[in-house]
PDB file of C-alpha atoms in Angstrom:
ATOM      1  CA  MET A 409      51.696  40.646-102.931  1.00  0.00           C
ATOM      2  CA  ASP A 410      49.659  40.125-106.077  1.00  0.00           C
ATOM      3  CA  ASN A 411      46.402  41.798-107.089  1.00  0.00           C
ATOM      4  CA  VAL A 412      44.282  38.800-106.040  1.00  0.00           C
ATOM      5  CA  SER A 413      45.636  38.937-102.485  1.00  0.00           C
ATOM      6  CA  LYS A 414      45.002  42.673-102.407  1.00  0.00           C
ATOM      7  CA  ALA A 415      41.426  42.075-103.604  1.00  0.00           C
ATOM      8  CA  ILE A 416      40.910  39.491-100.844  1.00  0.00           C
ATOM      9  CA  ILE A 417      42.173  41.976 -98.264  1.00  0.00           C
ATOM     10  CA  GLU A 418      39.810  44.646 -99.630  1.00  0.00           C
ATOM     11  CA  GLN A 419      36.894  42.226 -99.295  1.00  0.00           C
ATOM     12  CA  LEU A 420      37.816  41.514 -95.672  1.00  0.00           C
ATOM     13  CA  GLN A 421      38.321  45.212 -94.920  1.00  0.00           C
ATOM     14  CA  GLU A 422      34.726  45.787 -95.986  1.00  0.00           C
ATOM     15  CA  ASP A 423      33.482  42.878 -93.859  1.00  0.00           C
ATOM     16  CA  GLY A 424      35.861  40.752 -91.805  1.00  0.00           C
ATOM     17  CA  ARG A 425      33.180  38.059 -91.486  1.00  0.00           C
ATOM     18  CA  ARG A 426      32.493  37.772 -95.213  1.00  0.00           C
ATOM     19  CA  PRO A 427      32.332  34.082 -96.207  1.00  0.00           C
ATOM     20  CA  TYR A 428      35.237  32.709 -98.229  1.00  0.00           C
ATOM     21  CA  ALA A 429      32.808  31.516-100.919  1.00  0.00           C
ATOM     22  CA  THR A 430      31.536  35.098-101.377  1.00  0.00           C
ATOM     23  CA  ILE A 431      35.096  36.433-101.509  1.00  0.00           C
ATOM     24  CA  GLY A 432      36.003  33.713-103.999  1.00  0.00           C
ATOM     25  CA  ARG A 433      33.202  34.775-106.358  1.00  0.00           C
ATOM     26  CA  ALA A 434      34.352  38.396-106.125  1.00  0.00           C
ATOM     27  CA  VAL A 435      38.008  37.638-106.862  1.00  0.00           C
ATOM     28  CA  GLY A 436      37.663  34.639-109.182  1.00  0.00           C
ATOM     29  CA  LEU A 437      38.937  31.875-106.878  1.00  0.00           C
ATOM     30  CA  SER A 438      37.461  28.844-105.205  1.00  0.00           C
ATOM     31  CA  GLU A 439      36.495  28.961-101.542  1.00  0.00           C
ATOM     32  CA  ALA A 440      39.428  26.657-100.701  1.00  0.00           C
ATOM     33  CA  ALA A 441      41.905  28.859-102.568  1.00  0.00           C
ATOM     34  CA  VAL A 442      40.662  31.947-100.709  1.00  0.00           C
ATOM     35  CA  ARG A 443      40.942  30.092 -97.388  1.00  0.00           C
ATOM     36  CA  GLN A 444      44.572  29.143 -98.175  1.00  0.00           C
ATOM     37  CA  ARG A 445      45.490  32.668 -99.249  1.00  0.00           C
ATOM     38  CA  VAL A 446      43.891  34.218 -96.165  1.00  0.00           C
ATOM     39  CA  GLN A 447      45.793  31.792 -93.943  1.00  0.00           C
ATOM     40  CA  ARG A 448      49.082  32.640 -95.695  1.00  0.00           C
ATOM     41  CA  LEU A 449      48.396  36.381 -95.254  1.00  0.00           C
ATOM     42  CA  LEU A 450      47.645  35.839 -91.563  1.00  0.00           C
ATOM     43  CA  ASP A 451      50.700  33.604 -91.038  1.00  0.00           C
ATOM     44  CA  ALA A 452      52.957  36.139 -92.772  1.00  0.00           C
ATOM     45  CA  GLY A 453      51.677  38.956 -90.544  1.00  0.00           C
ATOM     46  CA  VAL A 454      50.433  40.934 -93.543  1.00  0.00           C
ATOM     47  CA  MET A 455      47.016  41.307 -91.932  1.00  0.00           C
ATOM     48  CA  GLN A 456      44.934  40.498 -88.884  1.00  0.00           C
ATOM     49  CA  ILE A 457      41.220  39.934 -88.645  1.00  0.00           C
ATOM     50  CA  VAL A 458      39.991  41.699 -85.521  1.00  0.00           C
ATOM     51  CA  ALA A 459      36.888  43.340 -84.106  1.00  0.00           C
ATOM     52  CA  VAL A 460      37.147  47.128 -84.147  1.00  0.00           C
ATOM     53  CA  THR A 461      35.235  48.685 -81.280  1.00  0.00           C
ATOM     54  CA  ASP A 462      33.769  52.141 -80.816  1.00  0.00           C
ATOM     55  CA  PRO A 463      35.169  53.602 -77.567  1.00  0.00           C
ATOM     56  CA  LEU A 464      32.136  55.883 -77.181  1.00  0.00           C
ATOM     57  CA  GLN A 465      29.752  52.932 -77.217  1.00  0.00           C
ATOM     58  CA  LEU A 466      31.896  51.121 -74.655  1.00  0.00           C
ATOM     59  CA  GLY A 467      31.871  53.951 -72.116  1.00  0.00           C
ATOM     60  CA  PHE A 468      35.088  55.741 -73.100  1.00  0.00           C
ATOM     61  CA  PRO A 469      33.923  59.135 -74.373  1.00  0.00           C
ATOM     62  CA  ARG A 470      37.233  60.904 -73.777  1.00  0.00           C
ATOM     63  CA  GLN A 471      40.034  60.239 -76.243  1.00  0.00           C
ATOM     64  CA  ALA A 472      43.311  62.074 -76.632  1.00  0.00           C
ATOM     65  CA  MET A 473      46.590  61.942 -78.485  1.00  0.00           C
ATOM     66  CA  VAL A 474      49.520  62.605 -76.170  1.00  0.00           C
ATOM     67  CA  GLY A 475      52.722  64.053 -77.574  1.00  0.00           C
ATOM     68  CA  ILE A 476      55.713  62.908 -75.524  1.00  0.00           C
ATOM     69  CA  ARG A 477      59.284  64.159 -75.354  1.00  0.00           C
ATOM     70  CA  THR A 478      61.785  61.699 -73.920  1.00  0.00           C
ATOM     71  CA  SER A 479      64.970  62.028 -71.907  1.00  0.00           C
ATOM     72  CA  ALA A 480      66.031  58.409 -72.424  1.00  0.00           C
ATOM     73  CA  ASP A 481      65.979  55.751 -75.123  1.00  0.00           C
ATOM     74  CA  MET A 482      62.829  56.312 -77.198  1.00  0.00           C
ATOM     75  CA  GLU A 483      62.254  52.630 -77.897  1.00  0.00           C
ATOM     76  CA  GLU A 484      62.492  51.616 -74.240  1.00  0.00           C
ATOM     77  CA  THR A 485      60.168  54.459 -73.252  1.00  0.00           C
ATOM     78  CA  ALA A 486      57.723  53.468 -76.023  1.00  0.00           C
ATOM     79  CA  ASP A 487      57.737  49.869 -74.769  1.00  0.00           C
ATOM     80  CA  ARG A 488      56.930  51.019 -71.225  1.00  0.00           C
ATOM     81  CA  LEU A 489      54.106  53.248 -72.457  1.00  0.00           C
ATOM     82  CA  ALA A 490      52.678  50.358 -74.476  1.00  0.00           C
ATOM     83  CA  GLU A 491      52.223  48.426 -71.220  1.00  0.00           C
ATOM     84  CA  ILE A 492      49.684  50.969 -69.913  1.00  0.00           C
ATOM     85  CA  PRO A 493      46.200  49.478 -70.510  1.00  0.00           C
ATOM     86  CA  ALA A 494      44.556  52.810 -71.393  1.00  0.00           C
ATOM     87  CA  VAL A 495      47.160  53.471 -74.106  1.00  0.00           C
ATOM     88  CA  ASP A 496      45.988  51.885 -77.349  1.00  0.00           C
ATOM     89  CA  TYR A 497      48.570  53.263 -79.800  1.00  0.00           C
ATOM     90  CA  VAL A 498      52.232  54.210 -79.442  1.00  0.00           C
ATOM     91  CA  VAL A 499      54.446  55.411 -82.267  1.00  0.00           C
ATOM     92  CA  ILE A 500      57.995  56.752 -82.432  1.00  0.00           C
ATOM     93  CA  THR A 501      57.992  59.957 -84.457  1.00  0.00           C
ATOM     94  CA  ALA A 502      60.196  62.569 -86.044  1.00  0.00           C
ATOM     95  CA  GLY A 503      59.394  66.179 -85.270  1.00  0.00           C
ATOM     96  CA  SER A 504      58.675  68.114 -82.106  1.00  0.00           C
ATOM     97  CA  PHE A 505      57.621  64.977 -80.182  1.00  0.00           C
ATOM     98  CA  ASP A 506      59.595  61.775 -79.821  1.00  0.00           C
ATOM     99  CA  LEU A 507      56.500  59.638 -79.285  1.00  0.00           C
ATOM    100  CA  LEU A 508      52.747  59.832 -79.773  1.00  0.00           C
ATOM    101  CA  ALA A 509      50.365  57.809 -77.624  1.00  0.00           C
ATOM    102  CA  GLU A 510      46.613  57.551 -78.112  1.00  0.00           C
ATOM    103  CA  VAL A 511      44.569  57.054 -74.959  1.00  0.00           C
ATOM    104  CA  VAL A 512      40.918  56.366 -74.166  1.00  0.00           C
ATOM    105  CA  ALA A 513      39.300  57.373 -70.882  1.00  0.00           C
ATOM    106  CA  ARG A 514      35.958  57.109 -69.072  1.00  0.00           C
ATOM    107  CA  ASN A 515      35.955  60.821 -68.189  1.00  0.00           C
ATOM    108  CA  ASP A 516      38.229  63.780 -67.504  1.00  0.00           C
ATOM    109  CA  ASP A 517      39.313  62.442 -64.097  1.00  0.00           C
ATOM    110  CA  HIS A 518      40.292  59.138 -65.694  1.00  0.00           C
ATOM    111  CA  LEU A 519      42.196  61.022 -68.413  1.00  0.00           C
ATOM    112  CA  LEU A 520      44.093  62.914 -65.701  1.00  0.00           C
ATOM    113  CA  GLU A 521      45.009  59.583 -64.035  1.00  0.00           C
ATOM    114  CA  ILE A 522      46.283  58.249 -67.364  1.00  0.00           C
ATOM    115  CA  LEU A 523      48.356  61.385 -67.977  1.00  0.00           C
ATOM    116  CA  LYS A 524      49.891  61.044 -64.503  1.00  0.00           C
ATOM    117  CA  GLU A 525      50.709  57.412 -65.261  1.00  0.00           C
ATOM    118  CA  ILE A 526      52.328  58.383 -68.575  1.00  0.00           C
ATOM    119  CA  ARG A 527      54.349  61.158 -66.921  1.00  0.00           C
ATOM    120  CA  ALA A 528      55.612  58.690 -64.300  1.00  0.00           C
ATOM    121  CA  VAL A 529      57.152  56.410 -66.922  1.00  0.00           C
ATOM    122  CA  PRO A 530      60.953  56.548 -66.756  1.00  0.00           C
ATOM    123  CA  GLY A 531      62.262  58.482 -69.740  1.00  0.00           C
ATOM    124  CA  VAL A 532      59.218  60.727 -70.174  1.00  0.00           C
ATOM    125  CA  ALA A 533      60.475  64.310 -70.000  1.00  0.00           C
ATOM    126  CA  SER A 534      57.276  66.164 -70.954  1.00  0.00           C
ATOM    127  CA  THR A 535      53.833  65.612 -72.421  1.00  0.00           C
ATOM    128  CA  GLU A 536      51.190  67.562 -74.281  1.00  0.00           C
ATOM    129  CA  ALA A 537      47.649  66.207 -74.558  1.00  0.00           C
ATOM    130  CA  PHE A 538      45.403  66.847 -77.549  1.00  0.00           C
ATOM    131  CA  MET A 539      41.833  65.931 -76.623  1.00  0.00           C
ATOM    132  CA  TYR A 540      39.615  64.669 -79.422  1.00  0.00           C
ATOM    133  CA  LEU A 541      36.448  66.719 -79.811  1.00  0.00           C
ATOM    134  CA  LYS A 542      34.959  64.845 -82.764  1.00  0.00           C
ATOM    135  CA  LEU A 543      36.225  62.009 -84.909  1.00  0.00           C
ATOM    136  CA  ARG A 544      35.681  62.803 -88.584  1.00  0.00           C
ATOM    137  CA  LYS A 545      37.471  59.888 -90.248  1.00  0.00           C
ATOM    138  CA  GLN A 546      38.995  56.596 -89.224  1.00  0.00           C
ATOM    139  CA  THR A 547      39.731  53.888 -91.759  1.00  0.00           C
ATOM    140  CA  TYR A 548      41.691  50.672 -91.947  1.00  0.00           C
ATOM    141  CA  SER A 549      41.759  50.343 -95.718  1.00  0.00           C
ATOM    142  CA  TRP A 550      45.337  51.250 -96.593  1.00  0.00           C
ATOM    143  CA  GLY A 551      47.731  49.121 -98.542  1.00  0.00           C
ATOM    144  CA  THR A 552      45.570  47.552-101.231  1.00  0.00           C
ATOM    145  CA  THR A 553      45.401  50.196-103.936  1.00  0.00           C
TER     146      THR A 553
END
């Protein structure tokens, strides 16, 4: 990926609705050239343009990262966990946990229901929940510098 594509991505990371003409002025391309590059980046799976929501504003004040140890194939277990609607992030890890899953919940009772659902997934041997008390940083700006 060249520097112009990286600059386009940076522009969209700042504002995913920024007009192509504005991006073009910032990176030295025409609006049509920016449109073509953005489409190529989307088609290649290099980036997505999505709305990022704030769980607190949507009625999900309880968030947690759940460390999971497995007793079966990690990838199969990860795929099953990814099917749970309240789980918004699943990653296979190295270290004391085989998997990490981020969850969002309406309240503590809902979090307990989610944890029960996670523990019922075949292949889950044990879990440890780390409740978020305050989010200090969350960015989506990696990969361009």
